[in-house]
Amino acid sequence: MTGLECFLDGFQLIRRPGLRRYFIVPCLINAVVLTLLVVLSYSHFDDWVAIIVAWFPDWMSALYWLVWGISLIVLLVLILFVFTFVANIIASPFNAILSIKVEQALTGSAPVSTVSPWLILPRSVARELGKLRYIFPRLLGLLLITIIPGINTVAPFLWVLFGAWMMSIQYADYAADNNDVSFRELQSRMRARRFDALMFGLPAYLLLTVPVVNLILMPIGVAGGTRFWVERLR
């Protein structure tokens, strides 16, 4: 299966009778985090856009609406990134359990791990926090590109690519962690399947902008990411 097919299969997997109950809590967490983020963003959105517009050079003032549009895209990408990161930290233990159940349904056996089931919660949260070392340097690099005149015109496209890559890593990582595969090793395997990984992550990232769908995207992504692990990364 391709990366795109694995992601789409996530929609079918969470509808299986034995798996439905495991996606309720991640959906509720998504709803709460997204609601809080929307309320916060609504009151400051115009100010944030104005700040980003001010970073562009004066010679682009004649293209104000283009600059405003680019700034809007960059800001939306940042908001979606924050939403995804916060929601995944909170829901990580539940997502780990969902991934275990999906892998068991796909392969007939649960992943073999040396970690006690009682340690799933702290290990999952620690794994999410550990990803900060991977994310922050790249995030800062993109922010620098965003504020450099001239170069920042390509920033929206780079943000989307970065978002797609991070979504694929995020959702495949639950299965990798359940199988005692390190985050560094997962990165290596993902780079070997770079195109498939991007084709998995791109629709996941774009669907973050679709109301209602973004509320159920997390369990869909976890289920699809586990399928991606089983089919392409094991």
JSON list of N, CA and C in Angstrom, two decimals, residues 105-157:
[
{"chain": "A", "resi": 105, "resn": "ALA", "atom": "N", "xyz": [-5.29, -5.87, 15.23]},
{"chain": "A", "resi": 105, "resn": "ALA", "atom": "CA", "xyz": [-6.34, -6.20, 14.26]},
{"chain": "A", "resi": 105, "resn": "ALA", "atom": "C", "xyz": [-5.76, -6.48, 12.88]},
{"chain": "A", "resi": 106, "resn": "LEU", "atom": "N", "xyz": [-4.66, -5.79, 12.54]},
{"chain": "A", "resi": 106, "resn": "LEU", "atom": "CA", "xyz": [-4.06, -5.94, 11.21]},
{"chain": "A", "resi": 106, "resn": "LEU", "atom": "C", "xyz": [-3.18, -7.18, 11.10]},
{"chain": "A", "resi": 107, "resn": "THR", "atom": "N", "xyz": [-2.46, -7.50, 12.16]},
{"chain": "A", "resi": 107, "resn": "THR", "atom": "CA", "xyz": [-1.47, -8.58, 12.08]},
{"chain": "A", "resi": 107, "resn": "THR", "atom": "C", "xyz": [-1.89, -9.84, 12.84]},
{"chain": "A", "resi": 108, "resn": "GLY", "atom": "N", "xyz": [-2.89, -9.72, 13.69]},
{"chain": "A", "resi": 108, "resn": "GLY", "atom": "CA", "xyz": [-3.31, -10.86, 14.49]},
{"chain": "A", "resi": 108, "resn": "GLY", "atom": "C", "xyz": [-2.59, -10.99, 15.80]},
{"chain": "A", "resi": 109, "resn": "SER", "atom": "N", "xyz": [-1.61, -10.10, 16.05]},
{"chain": "A", "resi": 109, "resn": "SER", "atom": "CA", "xyz": [-0.88, -10.14, 17.32]},
{"chain": "A", "resi": 109, "resn": "SER", "atom": "C", "xyz": [-0.51, -8.72, 17.73]},
{"chain": "A", "resi": 110, "resn": "ALA", "atom": "N", "xyz": [-0.47, -8.49, 19.02]},
{"chain": "A", "resi": 110, "resn": "ALA", "atom": "CA", "xyz": [-0.10, -7.17, 19.53]},
{"chain": "A", "resi": 110, "resn": "ALA", "atom": "C", "xyz": [1.41, -6.96, 19.37]},
{"chain": "A", "resi": 111, "resn": "PRO", "atom": "N", "xyz": [1.86, -5.71, 19.28]},
{"chain": "A", "resi": 111, "resn": "PRO", "atom": "CA", "xyz": [3.30, -5.45, 19.17]},
{"chain": "A", "resi": 111, "resn": "PRO", "atom": "C", "xyz": [4.05, -5.98, 20.38]},
{"chain": "A", "resi": 112, "resn": "VAL", "atom": "N", "xyz": [5.23, -6.51, 20.14]},
{"chain": "A", "resi": 112, "resn": "VAL", "atom": "CA", "xyz": [6.05, -7.06, 21.22]},
{"chain": "A", "resi": 112, "resn": "VAL", "atom": "C", "xyz": [6.90, -5.94, 21.79]},
{"chain": "A", "resi": 113, "resn": "SER", "atom": "N", "xyz": [6.65, -5.60, 23.05]},
{"chain": "A", "resi": 113, "resn": "SER", "atom": "CA", "xyz": [7.39, -4.52, 23.70]},
{"chain": "A", "resi": 113, "resn": "SER", "atom": "C", "xyz": [7.92, -5.01, 25.04]},
{"chain": "A", "resi": 114, "resn": "THR", "atom": "N", "xyz": [9.07, -4.49, 25.42]},
{"chain": "A", "resi": 114, "resn": "THR", "atom": "CA", "xyz": [9.67, -4.85, 26.71]},
{"chain": "A", "resi": 114, "resn": "THR", "atom": "C", "xyz": [9.19, -3.94, 27.83]},
{"chain": "A", "resi": 115, "resn": "VAL", "atom": "N", "xyz": [8.36, -2.97, 27.48]},
{"chain": "A", "resi": 115, "resn": "VAL", "atom": "CA", "xyz": [7.88, -2.00, 28.47]},
{"chain": "A", "resi": 115, "resn": "VAL", "atom": "C", "xyz": [6.57, -2.47, 29.09]},
{"chain": "A", "resi": 116, "resn": "SER", "atom": "N", "xyz": [6.45, -2.33, 30.39]},
{"chain": "A", "resi": 116, "resn": "SER", "atom": "CA", "xyz": [5.24, -2.72, 31.09]},
{"chain": "A", "resi": 116, "resn": "SER", "atom": "C", "xyz": [4.05, -1.88, 30.64]},
{"chain": "A", "resi": 117, "resn": "PRO", "atom": "N", "xyz": [2.86, -2.48, 30.53]},
{"chain": "A", "resi": 117, "resn": "PRO", "atom": "CA", "xyz": [1.66, -1.71, 30.16]},
{"chain": "A", "resi": 117, "resn": "PRO", "atom": "C", "xyz": [1.41, -0.53, 31.08]},
{"chain": "A", "resi": 118, "resn": "TRP", "atom": "N", "xyz": [1.85, -0.64, 32.34]},
{"chain": "A", "resi": 118, "resn": "TRP", "atom": "CA", "xyz": [1.64, 0.45, 33.29]},
{"chain": "A", "resi": 118, "resn": "TRP", "atom": "C", "xyz": [2.49, 1.67, 32.95]},
{"chain": "A", "resi": 119, "resn": "LEU", "atom": "N", "xyz": [3.49, 1.48, 32.11]},
{"chain": "A", "resi": 119, "resn": "LEU", "atom": "CA", "xyz": [4.38, 2.60, 31.76]},
{"chain": "A", "resi": 119, "resn": "LEU", "atom": "C", "xyz": [4.00, 3.25, 30.44]},
{"chain": "A", "resi": 120, "resn": "ILE", "atom": "N", "xyz": [2.89, 2.83, 29.83]},
{"chain": "A", "resi": 120, "resn": "ILE", "atom": "CA", "xyz": [2.47, 3.40, 28.55]},
{"chain": "A", "resi": 120, "resn": "ILE", "atom": "C", "xyz": [2.25, 4.90, 28.67]},
{"chain": "A", "resi": 121, "resn": "LEU", "atom": "N", "xyz": [1.55, 5.31, 29.73]},
{"chain": "A", "resi": 121, "resn": "LEU", "atom": "CA", "xyz": [1.23, 6.74, 29.88]},
{"chain": "A", "resi": 121, "resn": "LEU", "atom": "C", "xyz": [2.48, 7.60, 30.01]},
{"chain": "A", "resi": 122, "resn": "PRO", "atom": "N", "xyz": [3.36, 7.36, 31.01]},
{"chain": "A", "resi": 122, "resn": "PRO", "atom": "CA", "xyz": [4.54, 8.22, 31.11]},
{"chain": "A", "resi": 122, "resn": "PRO", "atom": "C", "xyz": [5.48, 8.10, 29.91]},
{"chain": "A", "resi": 123, "resn": "ARG", "atom": "N", "xyz": [5.60, 6.90, 29.34]},
{"chain": "A", "resi": 123, "resn": "ARG", "atom": "CA", "xyz": [6.50, 6.75, 28.19]},
{"chain": "A", "resi": 123, "resn": "ARG", "atom": "C", "xyz": [5.97, 7.50, 26.98]},
{"chain": "A", "resi": 124, "resn": "SER", "atom": "N", "xyz": [4.66, 7.46, 26.76]},
{"chain": "A", "resi": 124, "resn": "SER", "atom": "CA", "xyz": [4.07, 8.14, 25.61]},
{"chain": "A", "resi": 124, "resn": "SER", "atom": "C", "xyz": [4.25, 9.65, 25.71]},
{"chain": "A", "resi": 125, "resn": "VAL", "atom": "N", "xyz": [4.01, 10.19, 26.90]},
{"chain": "A", "resi": 125, "resn": "VAL", "atom": "CA", "xyz": [4.17, 11.64, 27.10]},
{"chain": "A", "resi": 125, "resn": "VAL", "atom": "C", "xyz": [5.64, 12.02, 26.94]},
{"chain": "A", "resi": 126, "resn": "ALA", "atom": "N", "xyz": [6.54, 11.21, 27.50]},
{"chain": "A", "resi": 126, "resn": "ALA", "atom": "CA", "xyz": [7.98, 11.49, 27.39]},
{"chain": "A", "resi": 126, "resn": "ALA", "atom": "C", "xyz": [8.43, 11.45, 25.94]},
{"chain": "A", "resi": 127, "resn": "ARG", "atom": "N", "xyz": [7.89, 10.53, 25.16]},
{"chain": "A", "resi": 127, "resn": "ARG", "atom": "CA", "xyz": [8.24, 10.42, 23.74]},
{"chain": "A", "resi": 127, "resn": "ARG", "atom": "C", "xyz": [7.80, 11.68, 23.00]},
{"chain": "A", "resi": 128, "resn": "GLU", "atom": "N", "xyz": [6.59, 12.17, 23.30]},
{"chain": "A", "resi": 128, "resn": "GLU", "atom": "CA", "xyz": [6.10, 13.39, 22.65]},
{"chain": "A", "resi": 128, "resn": "GLU", "atom": "C", "xyz": [6.98, 14.58, 23.00]},
{"chain": "A", "resi": 129, "resn": "LEU", "atom": "N", "xyz": [7.33, 14.72, 24.25]},
{"chain": "A", "resi": 129, "resn": "LEU", "atom": "CA", "xyz": [8.18, 15.84, 24.67]},
{"chain": "A", "resi": 129, "resn": "LEU", "atom": "C", "xyz": [9.57, 15.73, 24.06]},
{"chain": "A", "resi": 130, "resn": "GLY", "atom": "N", "xyz": [10.05, 14.49, 23.89]},
{"chain": "A", "resi": 130, "resn": "GLY", "atom": "CA", "xyz": [11.36, 14.29, 23.28]},
{"chain": "A", "resi": 130, "resn": "GLY", "atom": "C", "xyz": [11.43, 14.73, 21.84]},
{"chain": "A", "resi": 131, "resn": "LYS", "atom": "N", "xyz": [10.28, 14.75, 21.18]},
{"chain": "A", "resi": 131, "resn": "LYS", "atom": "CA", "xyz": [10.25, 15.19, 19.78]},
{"chain": "A", "resi": 131, "resn": "LYS", "atom": "C", "xyz": [10.56, 16.67, 19.63]},
{"chain": "A", "resi": 132, "resn": "LEU", "atom": "N", "xyz": [10.48, 17.41, 20.74]},
{"chain": "A", "resi": 132, "resn": "LEU", "atom": "CA", "xyz": [10.79, 18.84, 20.68]},
{"chain": "A", "resi": 132, "resn": "LEU", "atom": "C", "xyz": [12.21, 19.07, 20.18]},
{"chain": "A", "resi": 133, "resn": "ARG", "atom": "N", "xyz": [13.13, 18.18, 20.54]},
{"chain": "A", "resi": 133, "resn": "ARG", "atom": "CA", "xyz": [14.52, 18.32, 20.08]},
{"chain": "A", "resi": 133, "resn": "ARG", "atom": "C", "xyz": [14.61, 18.21, 18.57]},
{"chain": "A", "resi": 134, "resn": "TYR", "atom": "N", "xyz": [13.71, 17.47, 17.97]},
{"chain": "A", "resi": 134, "resn": "TYR", "atom": "CA", "xyz": [13.68, 17.33, 16.51]},
{"chain": "A", "resi": 134, "resn": "TYR", "atom": "C", "xyz": [12.93, 18.50, 15.87]},
{"chain": "A", "resi": 135, "resn": "ILE", "atom": "N", "xyz": [11.85, 18.91, 16.50]},
{"chain": "A", "resi": 135, "resn": "ILE", "atom": "CA", "xyz": [10.96, 19.90, 15.89]},
{"chain": "A", "resi": 135, "resn": "ILE", "atom": "C", "xyz": [11.52, 21.32, 15.98]},
{"chain": "A", "resi": 136, "resn": "PHE", "atom": "N", "xyz": [11.99, 21.73, 17.15]},
{"chain": "A", "resi": 136, "resn": "PHE", "atom": "CA", "xyz": [12.32, 23.13, 17.38]},
{"chain": "A", "resi": 136, "resn": "PHE", "atom": "C", "xyz": [13.39, 23.69, 16.45]},
{"chain": "A", "resi": 137, "resn": "PRO", "atom": "N", "xyz": [14.52, 23.01, 16.21]},
{"chain": "A", "resi": 137, "resn": "PRO", "atom": "CA", "xyz": [15.50, 23.58, 15.28]},
{"chain": "A", "resi": 137, "resn": "PRO", "atom": "C", "xyz": [14.92, 23.82, 13.89]},
{"chain": "A", "resi": 138, "resn": "ARG", "atom": "N", "xyz": [14.12, 22.90, 13.41]},
{"chain": "A", "resi": 138, "resn": "ARG", "atom": "CA", "xyz": [13.50, 23.05, 12.09]},
{"chain": "A", "resi": 138, "resn": "ARG", "atom": "C", "xyz": [12.43, 24.13, 12.10]},
{"chain": "A", "resi": 139, "resn": "LEU", "atom": "N", "xyz": [11.72, 24.22, 13.20]},
{"chain": "A", "resi": 139, "resn": "LEU", "atom": "CA", "xyz": [10.70, 25.25, 13.34]},
{"chain": "A", "resi": 139, "resn": "LEU", "atom": "C", "xyz": [11.34, 26.64, 13.35]},
{"chain": "A", "resi": 140, "resn": "LEU", "atom": "N", "xyz": [12.43, 26.78, 14.07]},
{"chain": "A", "resi": 140, "resn": "LEU", "atom": "CA", "xyz": [13.13, 28.06, 14.12]},
{"chain": "A", "resi": 140, "resn": "LEU", "atom": "C", "xyz": [13.69, 28.43, 12.75]},
{"chain": "A", "resi": 141, "resn": "GLY", "atom": "N", "xyz": [14.20, 27.42, 12.02]},
{"chain": "A", "resi": 141, "resn": "GLY", "atom": "CA", "xyz": [14.70, 27.68, 10.68]},
{"chain": "A", "resi": 141, "resn": "GLY", "atom": "C", "xyz": [13.61, 28.20, 9.76]},
{"chain": "A", "resi": 142, "resn": "LEU", "atom": "N", "xyz": [12.43, 27.62, 9.85]},
{"chain": "A", "resi": 142, "resn": "LEU", "atom": "CA", "xyz": [11.31, 28.08, 9.03]},
{"chain": "A", "resi": 142, "resn": "LEU", "atom": "C", "xyz": [10.86, 29.48, 9.43]},
{"chain": "A", "resi": 143, "resn": "LEU", "atom": "N", "xyz": [10.89, 29.77, 10.72]},
{"chain": "A", "resi": 143, "resn": "LEU", "atom": "CA", "xyz": [10.52, 31.11, 11.18]},
{"chain": "A", "resi": 143, "resn": "LEU", "atom": "C", "xyz": [11.50, 32.15, 10.66]},
{"chain": "A", "resi": 144, "resn": "LEU", "atom": "N", "xyz": [12.78, 31.80, 10.62]},
{"chain": "A", "resi": 144, "resn": "LEU", "atom": "CA", "xyz": [13.78, 32.72, 10.07]},
{"chain": "A", "resi": 144, "resn": "LEU", "atom": "C", "xyz": [13.53, 32.98, 8.58]},
{"chain": "A", "resi": 145, "resn": "ILE", "atom": "N", "xyz": [13.24, 31.92, 7.84]},
{"chain": "A", "resi": 145, "resn": "ILE", "atom": "CA", "xyz": [12.93, 32.07, 6.42]},
{"chain": "A", "resi": 145, "resn": "ILE", "atom": "C", "xyz": [11.70, 32.96, 6.25]},
{"chain": "A", "resi": 146, "resn": "THR", "atom": "N", "xyz": [10.74, 32.83, 7.15]},
{"chain": "A", "resi": 146, "resn": "THR", "atom": "CA", "xyz": [9.50, 33.59, 7.06]},
{"chain": "A", "resi": 146, "resn": "THR", "atom": "C", "xyz": [9.72, 35.09, 7.21]},
{"chain": "A", "resi": 147, "resn": "ILE", "atom": "N", "xyz": [10.74, 35.50, 7.96]},
{"chain": "A", "resi": 147, "resn": "ILE", "atom": "CA", "xyz": [10.95, 36.93, 8.21]},
{"chain": "A", "resi": 147, "resn": "ILE", "atom": "C", "xyz": [12.06, 37.53, 7.35]},
{"chain": "A", "resi": 148, "resn": "ILE", "atom": "N", "xyz": [12.72, 36.73, 6.52]},
{"chain": "A", "resi": 148, "resn": "ILE", "atom": "CA", "xyz": [13.77, 37.26, 5.65]},
{"chain": "A", "resi": 148, "resn": "ILE", "atom": "C", "xyz": [13.14, 37.77, 4.36]},
{"chain": "A", "resi": 149, "resn": "PRO", "atom": "N", "xyz": [13.28, 39.07, 4.07]},
{"chain": "A", "resi": 149, "resn": "PRO", "atom": "CA", "xyz": [12.67, 39.64, 2.86]},
{"chain": "A", "resi": 149, "resn": "PRO", "atom": "C", "xyz": [13.09, 38.90, 1.60]},
{"chain": "A", "resi": 150, "resn": "GLY", "atom": "N", "xyz": [12.14, 38.72, 0.70]},
{"chain": "A", "resi": 150, "resn": "GLY", "atom": "CA", "xyz": [12.41, 38.04, -0.56]},
{"chain": "A", "resi": 150, "resn": "GLY", "atom": "C", "xyz": [12.27, 36.54, -0.44]},
{"chain": "A", "resi": 151, "resn": "ILE", "atom": "N", "xyz": [13.05, 35.95, 0.44]},
{"chain": "A", "resi": 151, "resn": "ILE", "atom": "CA", "xyz": [13.00, 34.50, 0.63]},
{"chain": "A", "resi": 151, "resn": "ILE", "atom": "C", "xyz": [11.66, 34.07, 1.23]},
{"chain": "A", "resi": 152, "resn": "ASN", "atom": "N", "xyz": [11.06, 34.97, 2.03]},
{"chain": "A", "resi": 152, "resn": "ASN", "atom": "CA", "xyz": [9.84, 34.58, 2.74]},
{"chain": "A", "resi": 152, "resn": "ASN", "atom": "C", "xyz": [8.64, 34.33, 1.84]},
{"chain": "A", "resi": 153, "resn": "THR", "atom": "N", "xyz": [8.77, 34.62, 0.55]},
{"chain": "A", "resi": 153, "resn": "THR", "atom": "CA", "xyz": [7.66, 34.33, -0.36]},
{"chain": "A", "resi": 153, "resn": "THR", "atom": "C", "xyz": [7.44, 32.83, -0.54]},
{"chain": "A", "resi": 154, "resn": "VAL", "atom": "N", "xyz": [8.48, 32.04, -0.27]},
{"chain": "A", "resi": 154, "resn": "VAL", "atom": "CA", "xyz": [8.34, 30.58, -0.40]},
{"chain": "A", "resi": 154, "resn": "VAL", "atom": "C", "xyz": [7.98, 29.93, 0.93]},
{"chain": "A", "resi": 155, "resn": "ALA", "atom": "N", "xyz": [7.90, 30.74, 1.98]},
{"chain": "A", "resi": 155, "resn": "ALA", "atom": "CA", "xyz": [7.65, 30.21, 3.32]},
{"chain": "A", "resi": 155, "resn": "ALA", "atom": "C", "xyz": [6.37, 29.37, 3.42]},
{"chain": "A", "resi": 156, "resn": "PRO", "atom": "N", "xyz": [5.24, 29.82, 2.84]},
{"chain": "A", "resi": 156, "resn": "PRO", "atom": "CA", "xyz": [4.02, 29.01, 2.98]},
{"chain": "A", "resi": 156, "resn": "PRO", "atom": "C", "xyz": [4.17, 27.59, 2.44]},
{"chain": "A", "resi": 157, "resn": "PHE", "atom": "N", "xyz": [4.89, 27.45, 1.33]},
{"chain": "A", "resi": 157, "resn": "PHE", "atom": "CA", "xyz": [5.07, 26.12, 0.74]},
{"chain": "A", "resi": 157, "resn": "PHE", "atom": "C", "xyz": [5.96, 25.24, 1.62]}
]
